[in-house]
Each structure stands twice: as structure tokens, then as C-alpha cells.
Amino acid sequence: MPKLRLPALLFAIPALLGACAAPASAQSILRDAETEALLRDMAAPLVKATGLRPGDVDIVLVNDSSVNAFVAGGQAVYVNSGLIDEADTAAEVQGVVAHELGHVTGGHAVLNMGGKGATNISLLSLLLGAAAAAAGGGEAAMGVIMAGQQAAMGKYLAYNRSQEASADAAGAQYLSKAGISGRGSIAFFEKLQNMEFRYGYRPKDGDEFYSSHPLTGDRIATLKDTYEKDAAWEKPDDAALQKRFLRAKAKLFGFLAEPYQVLRKYPMTDNSVPARYARAYAFHRESKFAEARAETEALIATDPNDPYFLELDGQILLEAGKPAEALPMLRKANAISGNTPLIATLFGHALMATEDPANYKEAQEVLKTAAARDRENPFTWYQLGMIYAANGDMPRAYLASAEQQVLSGRMEEALCSAQAAEAGLAQGSPDWIRAQDIEMQARAELERGKKRR
């Protein structure tokens, strides 16, 4: 399982989180308890405005430096790390999320009728071209094919532009219902326009035909006219949400950027919470234990009960080979956060890392709770399998391994582990039934793989 364990952020391939569609397949998912809570809270009023159930909509952070967000089927919005880095305010990100929710409610990623129509036209043009070539008209055949392809592209892009315009309008409606000003949305579109200018792009006559999105200037003009008439236009941004956003943005930058870039953006003279957060990550990545701890201790001094400060300090200690010293921090972080699964998994990992059998019972309970609340974290299942094996409960160790393997896409291993679990579990018990489910899922996926070959 490809995984990068750095403070607080869990890095895993998208297949580990279930049905993650093609656009995210080349990237990876970034998971962090604080950032996920922030994204949920930012999206909650917008999701409510759509009429969807908040628990059914996921906001997923993708490790991709490009400034983008997208939907890929289902009720999930994928936000690139590059977008978070480019945004200055939580309201800007909310504007993007509102737009993407417009795609979700419009069913654009599922229906894609424009793509279907374009495919049909392309196939027809190829058939006509083949007929012309068979009649001896090679140049005529090429002309038919190229004309058909151009028509297909026009239909596809026109449909996509229609989707984007529809999502813009829906996003504006959701922001209005949520009582959130559209200023952030406009500010982010202006950033996109500035990026176009920065990279030397200038719209020309006819560009709107070849673009999958309406031209940025046109979108700004249309949306500004809509937003300025809205009652929420002059409403101040949520100060508490903005404070949390700056923390999460700094954390992400400290985790992803080169350490020298972090120190350039957040110099030692800056003693703000975001700056200390970013530097703690940068120092930890360079294995500068004392400097990283100095930053986390300064953060904890500002708020001794902040679970995310405690989590970060505990993980730095754990990864420095001091799990026993990490336990008080992580136990407190877990309790204050209400057993947030990602923090609970880290706490369970630290309990196991002490190699003290006296901690194993607590580790098992902590990890079982984490797995029950977040079944799609393979690292939780890995740790749970370890504790079951340490306690001599091999059937459940095999079952935990099967859970981890199926999330990782390792279906042959998952099939073997599920069968081993079934052999040792009481027939008809919940765990035995779950092992059967995994066995059937693995078999079905392996059969599909054979057919694709």
C-alpha cells in the first residue's frame, strides 16, 4: 500500500477511498482530520441549500498542484491542493464548491450526454470516411473525417459549456440560499483570469467555440450581475471559518512544499499560528526534531486543548521513535476530538508502537472504534490486524487484512485472507458474513479483470 506517513496528514492512493473516478486516478488523496472537518463545515450550508443530505456528500482533497476542482460521478466534490494554495479566503473555496455542487445536482458527471452525442458523430464520420475511401476518394475521405471530428468537438464542447453555465447559475443559487456572499466566487474567477493573462493566454474570436468552459471574462460579468443583486452580497465573510482556513492552508503548504519555500513564505520572524504550523511540518520533514517540537510546543501554549496541535506534537514524537512520550498528547487529542477516526488511528498506532502488551487492549478498542466510523482507511485496518495477531485472534487478523487489501485493490490477496477468516470464524456471525462479502467482492473484481484482458 503506497503511503506517506507525515504529521497529521495521511497520504493514500484514491482507490483506497472507494469509487474514485478516472480524473483522480493519476493523483492521490490527502487526508487530515482538521482539514476534513473544515471542508465539511465550509460545505455544510451549501449542501443543505442543494437539498442533498450532508452525510451523503464528500469533499475530498486531492494531491495535485493544479488549480482545479471537479466531480466524477456520485456525490463527491474533489478539490485540488493547488486550489487551496491559490485561494486567499474560505469564501473563495466555498464559491468553487458551490459551483461543483451544481454539477452534482445537475448529474453532469453521470449523464454526459454531450460526450455521448460527440462519440456518435465521430463514429458516423469514420464510417462515412471509410466508405469514401473504399470508393477511391482518399482526399474526400479525409475531408469527411475531419469535418466529422470538428462537428463532434463542437457538440461536445458546446454541451460542456452549457453544463458549466448551468453549474455557475446553480452555484450562485446555493450561495444565496446559504447566505454566503458571492464576493469570494468573483474573487476566485478573477484569479483564474489573472492566471490566463500571466501564462500569456488571450481570448480571440471563436475561442468560446473551442473552450469547454465559457470565457472567464463572460462568466465574471454574468455572475457579478447576479451576485450584486443578492441580499448576501455585502455580508461579511465568516471570521471563524477564515481563521481555520488559514491554518489548514498553512498546514497543507508545510506538508507539500519544499522546506526552503515554507521558510521563505513563513519566516522565523512570523509567530502567527499558521506560520508555526507550516514550519513545524517543514522542520519535521527535514528531521529537525528540536525545531519541530519548539513550534508545536509554542502552538500548544496558545491553546492547550486544541486537538490538532496535540495531534501534531504526538505524531512528531511517535515518528522520532518516542511512542511512550507521544501517548499523553494523542490520548488527549483523541478525547477532545471525540474519537475522530484519523486521530484515533494515530493514537492506536502509538499504543502498538510502545510494544507494551499492557497497551494492546486499549489499542484494540481505539482501533475498532476508528474502523467502525471510517471503514475506508486502510492504515486503520492494518493496525487492527496487527493487534488481533498480537492477541492471537488470527481469524479477525485475516479479516482485517482482507479489509485493507480490498481497499488497496489487491483482490487476490483479499480473496485469500477472506477465505482464511471464514474458516476460523463462527458461521453466521457478523464477522463471518463480512468475510463472505469481501470474498464475493474480490471474486467479482477478479472476474471483471479477466474480461478486460
XYZ file of C-alpha atoms in Angstrom:
453
model
C 0.000 0.000 0.000
C 1.741 3.230 -1.112
C 1.542 5.524 1.869
C 3.412 8.521 3.204
C 3.207 8.990 6.947
C 3.922 12.604 7.800
C 2.451 14.632 10.652
C -1.328 14.553 10.803
C -1.790 14.110 7.070
C -2.429 10.608 5.758
C -1.437 10.096 2.145
C -3.048 7.233 0.217
C -3.931 6.319 -3.337
C -7.508 7.192 -4.352
C -8.588 3.593 -4.845
C -8.309 3.210 -1.089
C -11.282 5.503 -0.628
C -13.641 3.513 -2.838
C -15.306 4.715 -6.030
C -12.907 7.431 -7.077
C -13.343 8.003 -10.792
C -10.854 8.495 -13.568
C -9.964 12.180 -13.158
C -8.375 11.439 -9.791
C -6.743 8.175 -10.805
C -3.356 9.707 -11.506
C -3.319 11.684 -8.271
C -3.565 10.761 -4.616
C -5.865 11.646 -1.779
C -4.671 13.725 1.178
C -6.399 13.009 4.461
C -6.174 15.146 7.575
C -8.686 15.336 10.425
C -8.564 19.131 10.788
C -8.779 19.855 7.056
C -11.603 17.376 6.522
C -13.587 18.952 9.370
C -13.016 22.396 7.859
C -14.110 21.325 4.369
C -17.237 19.666 5.793
C -18.148 22.809 7.721
C -17.482 25.043 4.730
C -19.675 22.887 2.516
C -22.473 22.126 5.014
C -24.671 25.213 4.373
C -24.184 24.796 0.627
C -25.116 21.115 0.701
C -28.190 21.987 2.731
C -29.114 24.566 0.093
C -28.977 21.884 -2.615
C -31.475 19.682 -0.809
C -28.943 16.844 -0.613
C -28.226 15.165 2.717
C -24.957 16.474 4.224
C -23.813 12.988 5.220
C -24.081 11.820 1.616
C -21.739 14.448 0.155
C -17.962 14.135 0.467
C -15.426 16.916 -0.090
C -12.181 15.170 -0.995
C -8.750 16.796 -1.035
C -6.576 15.693 -3.979
C -2.783 15.985 -4.002
C -2.491 17.934 -7.252
C -0.804 21.321 -7.649
C -3.088 22.418 -10.492
C -5.786 24.960 -9.628
C -8.838 22.813 -10.143
C -11.861 21.098 -8.624
C -14.137 18.518 -10.204
C -16.842 15.915 -9.750
C -16.558 12.412 -11.124
C -19.896 10.751 -10.539
C -21.708 10.200 -7.270
C -21.941 12.898 -4.614
C -18.293 13.773 -4.104
C -16.503 17.020 -4.868
C -12.745 16.738 -5.419
C -10.693 19.836 -4.559
C -7.044 20.005 -5.626
C -4.391 21.099 -3.151
C -3.313 23.688 -5.745
C -6.702 25.358 -5.465
C -6.379 25.647 -1.682
C -2.917 27.136 -2.114
C -4.156 29.683 -4.673
C -7.222 30.760 -2.670
C -6.884 33.550 -0.120
C -10.178 33.036 1.670
C -12.557 30.310 2.717
C -15.268 32.158 0.787
C -13.341 31.670 -2.456
C -13.258 27.914 -1.898
C -16.932 27.934 -0.977
C -17.674 29.599 -4.312
C -15.862 26.775 -6.106
C -17.621 24.090 -4.026
C -20.995 25.702 -4.772
C -20.222 25.519 -8.496
C -19.170 21.859 -8.262
C -22.338 21.028 -6.318
C -24.173 22.472 -9.304
C -22.554 19.732 -11.382
C -23.576 17.111 -8.790
C -27.235 18.156 -8.691
C -27.255 18.508 -12.468
C -25.991 14.945 -12.866
C -23.367 16.186 -15.317
C -20.703 13.606 -14.469
C -23.243 10.796 -14.764
C -25.256 11.805 -17.813
C -22.573 13.357 -20.032
C -24.980 13.397 -22.962
C -22.688 15.767 -24.807
C -19.910 13.222 -24.723
C -22.295 10.524 -25.943
C -23.510 12.704 -28.800
C -19.955 13.592 -29.758
C -18.987 9.920 -29.813
C -21.899 9.087 -32.082
C -20.976 11.827 -34.552
C -17.320 10.733 -34.556
C -18.219 7.127 -35.281
C -20.583 8.166 -38.056
C -17.925 10.346 -39.691
C -15.411 7.491 -39.579
C -17.896 5.153 -41.257
C -18.636 7.712 -43.963
C -14.899 8.275 -44.444
C -14.265 4.549 -44.819
C -16.997 4.344 -47.460
C -15.463 7.257 -49.394
C -12.026 5.652 -49.227
C -13.420 2.343 -50.484
C -14.837 4.243 -53.493
C -11.353 5.533 -54.268
C -11.707 9.079 -52.892
C -8.832 9.335 -50.383
C -8.855 13.142 -50.104
C -12.634 13.169 -49.878
C -12.445 10.551 -47.113
C -10.037 12.686 -45.072
C -12.274 15.718 -45.539
C -15.309 13.811 -44.284
C -13.421 12.514 -41.251
C -12.007 15.923 -40.295
C -15.355 17.634 -40.768
C -16.996 14.979 -38.631
C -14.401 15.323 -35.887
C -14.834 19.099 -35.870
C -18.593 18.710 -35.602
C -18.141 16.238 -32.762
C -15.802 18.584 -30.911
C -18.227 21.439 -31.377
C -21.130 19.426 -29.988
C -19.076 18.120 -27.060
C -17.645 21.498 -26.092
C -20.962 23.258 -26.543
C -22.567 20.735 -24.214
C -19.776 21.186 -21.654
C -20.134 24.973 -21.847
C -23.840 24.537 -21.219
C -23.031 22.387 -18.163
C -20.595 24.985 -16.832
C -23.090 27.810 -17.281
C -25.727 25.694 -15.553
C -23.352 24.934 -12.661
C -22.473 28.644 -12.367
C -26.151 29.520 -12.041
C -26.837 26.707 -9.578
C -23.782 27.637 -7.504
C -24.978 31.235 -7.275
C -28.356 29.986 -6.112
C -26.800 27.776 -3.428
C -24.583 30.586 -2.140
C -27.633 32.838 -1.922
C -29.718 30.243 -0.048
C -26.811 29.647 2.334
C -26.483 33.385 2.985
C -22.898 33.446 1.694
C -21.697 36.423 -0.333
C -20.683 35.820 -3.922
C -17.666 38.119 -3.484
C -15.449 35.093 -2.886
C -16.682 33.433 -6.051
C -15.980 36.544 -8.099
C -12.545 36.954 -6.474
C -11.593 33.419 -7.442
C -12.780 33.821 -11.032
C -10.666 36.980 -11.217
C -7.690 34.920 -10.020
C -8.325 32.473 -12.861
C -8.477 35.352 -15.315
C -5.192 36.729 -13.970
C -3.629 33.298 -14.396
C -4.770 33.258 -18.031
C -3.059 36.626 -18.542
C 0.016 35.517 -16.597
C 0.537 32.499 -18.814
C 0.053 34.529 -21.976
C -3.443 33.398 -22.939
C -5.640 35.999 -24.620
C -9.137 35.095 -25.791
C -9.683 35.552 -29.515
C -12.739 35.498 -31.745
C -14.054 31.977 -31.881
C -12.262 30.819 -28.710
C -15.575 30.284 -26.996
C -16.264 27.511 -29.526
C -13.078 25.614 -28.692
C -13.285 26.021 -24.922
C -15.060 23.552 -22.643
C -15.827 26.443 -20.267
C -17.430 29.790 -21.025
C -14.775 32.511 -21.283
C -13.724 33.665 -17.821
C -14.486 37.334 -18.515
C -18.009 36.449 -19.612
C -18.543 34.328 -16.508
C -17.360 37.127 -14.241
C -19.687 39.645 -15.871
C -22.697 37.314 -15.669
C -22.063 36.208 -12.100
C -21.245 39.685 -10.835
C -24.559 40.943 -12.145
C -26.302 38.075 -10.313
C -24.392 38.353 -7.045
C -24.599 42.131 -6.681
C -28.393 41.872 -6.643
C -28.322 39.243 -3.908
C -29.093 40.164 -0.302
C -25.891 38.434 0.900
C -23.554 40.456 -1.382
C -22.424 42.831 1.389
C -22.494 40.216 4.130
C -19.088 39.864 5.855
C -17.216 36.595 5.488
C -17.284 34.157 8.402
C -14.264 35.237 10.503
C -14.007 31.940 12.418
C -14.079 29.923 9.207
C -11.433 32.170 7.676
C -9.164 31.689 10.696
C -9.474 27.919 10.334
C -8.877 28.133 6.595
C -5.578 29.995 7.052
C -4.426 27.295 9.466
C -5.335 24.461 7.090
C -3.773 26.254 4.131
C -0.512 26.736 6.028
C -0.553 23.119 7.197
C -1.011 21.908 3.631
C 1.767 24.160 2.339
C 4.134 22.986 5.067
C 3.340 19.390 4.195
C 3.697 19.666 0.409
C 6.124 22.486 -0.396
C 9.897 22.276 -0.228
C 11.127 23.259 3.252
C 13.055 26.267 1.907
C 9.837 27.508 0.258
C 8.000 27.122 3.552
C 10.594 29.170 5.436
C 10.550 31.811 2.725
C 6.764 32.158 2.941
C 6.620 31.788 6.737
C 9.923 33.231 8.084
C 11.038 32.748 11.672
C 10.005 36.317 12.423
C 6.363 35.338 11.859
C 4.963 33.917 15.105
C 1.383 33.521 13.928
C -0.379 30.185 14.320
C -0.385 29.433 10.549
C 3.352 30.217 10.333
C 4.251 27.968 13.257
C 2.059 25.218 11.796
C 3.804 25.368 8.424
C 7.291 25.496 9.922
C 6.577 22.534 12.209
C 5.889 20.417 9.143
C 8.908 21.746 7.279
C 11.258 21.070 10.192
C 9.817 17.617 10.771
C 10.293 16.706 7.115
C 13.955 17.683 7.464
C 14.228 15.551 10.633
C 14.914 18.647 12.729
C 13.239 17.258 15.816
C 14.086 20.052 18.269
C 12.964 22.806 15.901
C 9.724 20.981 15.046
C 8.925 20.415 18.722
C 9.650 24.056 19.508
C 6.959 25.083 17.027
C 4.373 22.571 18.288
C 5.054 23.465 21.920
C 4.538 27.138 21.055
C 1.256 26.227 19.356
C 0.070 24.216 22.364
C 0.955 27.136 24.638
C -1.558 29.278 22.736
C -4.297 26.650 23.240
C -3.508 23.581 25.381
C -6.807 21.938 24.387
C -6.548 22.228 20.630
C -6.714 18.584 19.472
C -4.880 19.261 16.221
C -1.902 20.914 17.934
C -1.740 17.927 20.291
C -2.081 15.500 17.384
C 0.813 17.090 15.514
C 3.062 17.114 18.588
C 2.205 13.479 19.311
C 2.951 12.359 15.795
C 6.302 14.136 15.726
C 7.220 12.302 18.940
C 5.934 8.998 17.580
C 7.869 9.281 14.348
C 11.001 10.265 16.255
C 10.837 6.861 17.946
C 9.296 8.119 21.201
C 5.826 6.459 21.233
C 5.521 6.369 25.028
C 6.087 10.144 25.165
C 3.524 10.626 22.395
C 0.735 8.801 24.248
C -0.384 11.619 26.600
C -0.662 14.058 23.689
C -2.519 11.637 21.445
C -4.801 10.337 24.191
C -5.829 13.904 24.996
C -6.243 14.793 21.294
C -8.401 11.715 20.758
C -10.625 12.509 23.744
C -11.074 16.197 22.885
C -11.818 15.433 19.219
C -14.479 12.887 20.129
C -12.525 9.901 18.780
C -12.098 11.376 15.311
C -11.092 8.300 13.253
C -7.831 9.656 11.816
C -6.637 10.828 15.241
C -7.847 7.607 16.880
C -5.895 5.557 14.341
C -2.739 7.518 15.100
C -3.318 7.006 18.836
C -3.843 3.265 18.313
C -0.655 3.151 16.234
C 1.279 4.826 19.070
C -0.133 2.347 21.617
C 1.028 -0.515 19.412
C 4.416 1.108 18.782
C 5.245 1.015 22.507
C 5.430 -2.786 22.131
C 3.987 -2.985 25.631
C 1.313 -5.734 25.865
C -0.357 -3.701 28.609
C -1.382 -1.185 25.926
C -2.786 -3.718 23.463
C -6.320 -3.949 24.875
C -6.744 -0.175 24.704
C -5.244 -0.142 21.210
C -7.767 -2.731 20.031
C -10.742 -0.780 21.370
C -9.482 2.516 19.926
C -8.809 0.999 16.501
C -12.129 -0.907 16.380
C -13.962 2.348 17.051
C -11.947 4.132 14.351
C -12.645 1.373 11.807
C -16.363 1.398 12.604
C -16.551 5.148 11.931
C -14.267 5.229 8.885
C -14.138 1.882 7.097
C -12.155 3.283 4.168
C -8.855 3.951 5.904
C -6.551 1.007 5.095
C -3.996 2.043 7.713
C -6.618 1.535 10.436
C -7.268 -1.995 9.205
C -3.536 -2.688 9.023
C -3.057 -1.645 12.646
C -6.167 -3.556 13.730
C -4.853 -6.698 12.011
C -1.573 -6.287 13.867
C -3.299 -6.059 17.244
C -5.545 -9.059 16.539
C -2.477 -11.090 15.563
C -0.617 -9.955 18.690
C -3.596 -11.117 20.765
C -3.677 -14.471 18.973
C -7.029 -13.812 17.234
C -5.924 -14.910 13.773
C -9.385 -15.165 12.104
C -10.034 -11.482 12.808
C -6.461 -10.630 11.858
C -7.148 -12.249 8.474
C -10.436 -10.338 8.209
C -8.720 -7.013 8.960
C -6.085 -7.850 6.333
C -8.844 -8.608 3.826
C -10.437 -5.206 4.545
C -7.108 -3.471 3.981
C -6.316 -5.438 0.831
C -9.674 -4.883 -0.845
C -9.379 -1.136 -0.216
C -5.896 -1.243 -1.732
C -7.152 -3.054 -4.834
C -5.138 -6.204 -4.028
C -8.007 -8.555 -4.826
C -6.129 -11.867 -4.991
C -4.696 -11.283 -1.514
C -8.093 -10.082 -0.254
C -9.720 -13.287 -1.539
C -7.187 -15.487 0.265
C -7.428 -13.514 3.503
C -11.248 -13.527 3.438
C -11.299 -17.306 2.935
C -8.847 -17.781 5.813
C -11.039 -15.573 8.022
C -14.193 -17.524 7.125
C -12.508 -20.802 8.051
C -11.871 -19.615 11.597
C -14.975 -17.525 12.345
C -18.293 -18.759 13.705
C -20.566 -19.457 10.738
C -23.361 -16.884 10.508
C -21.632 -14.365 12.796
C -21.374 -10.718 11.621
C -17.621 -11.078 11.011
C -18.141 -14.315 9.050
C -20.781 -12.605 6.885
C -18.426 -9.679 6.291
C -15.662 -12.080 5.235
C -18.101 -13.657 2.759
C -18.959 -10.215 1.382
C -15.285 -9.423 0.809
C -14.743 -12.835 -0.824
C -17.605 -12.214 -3.268
C -16.408 -8.649 -3.978
C -12.860 -9.864 -4.653
C -14.065 -12.704 -6.897
C -16.284 -10.341 -8.898
C -13.460 -7.844 -9.364
C -11.027 -10.550 -10.448
C -13.562 -11.828 -12.985
C -14.021 -8.318 -14.360
C -10.255 -8.040 -14.667
C -10.109 -11.255 -16.699
C -12.787 -9.979 -19.080
C -10.968 -6.685 -19.583
C -7.863 -8.606 -20.642
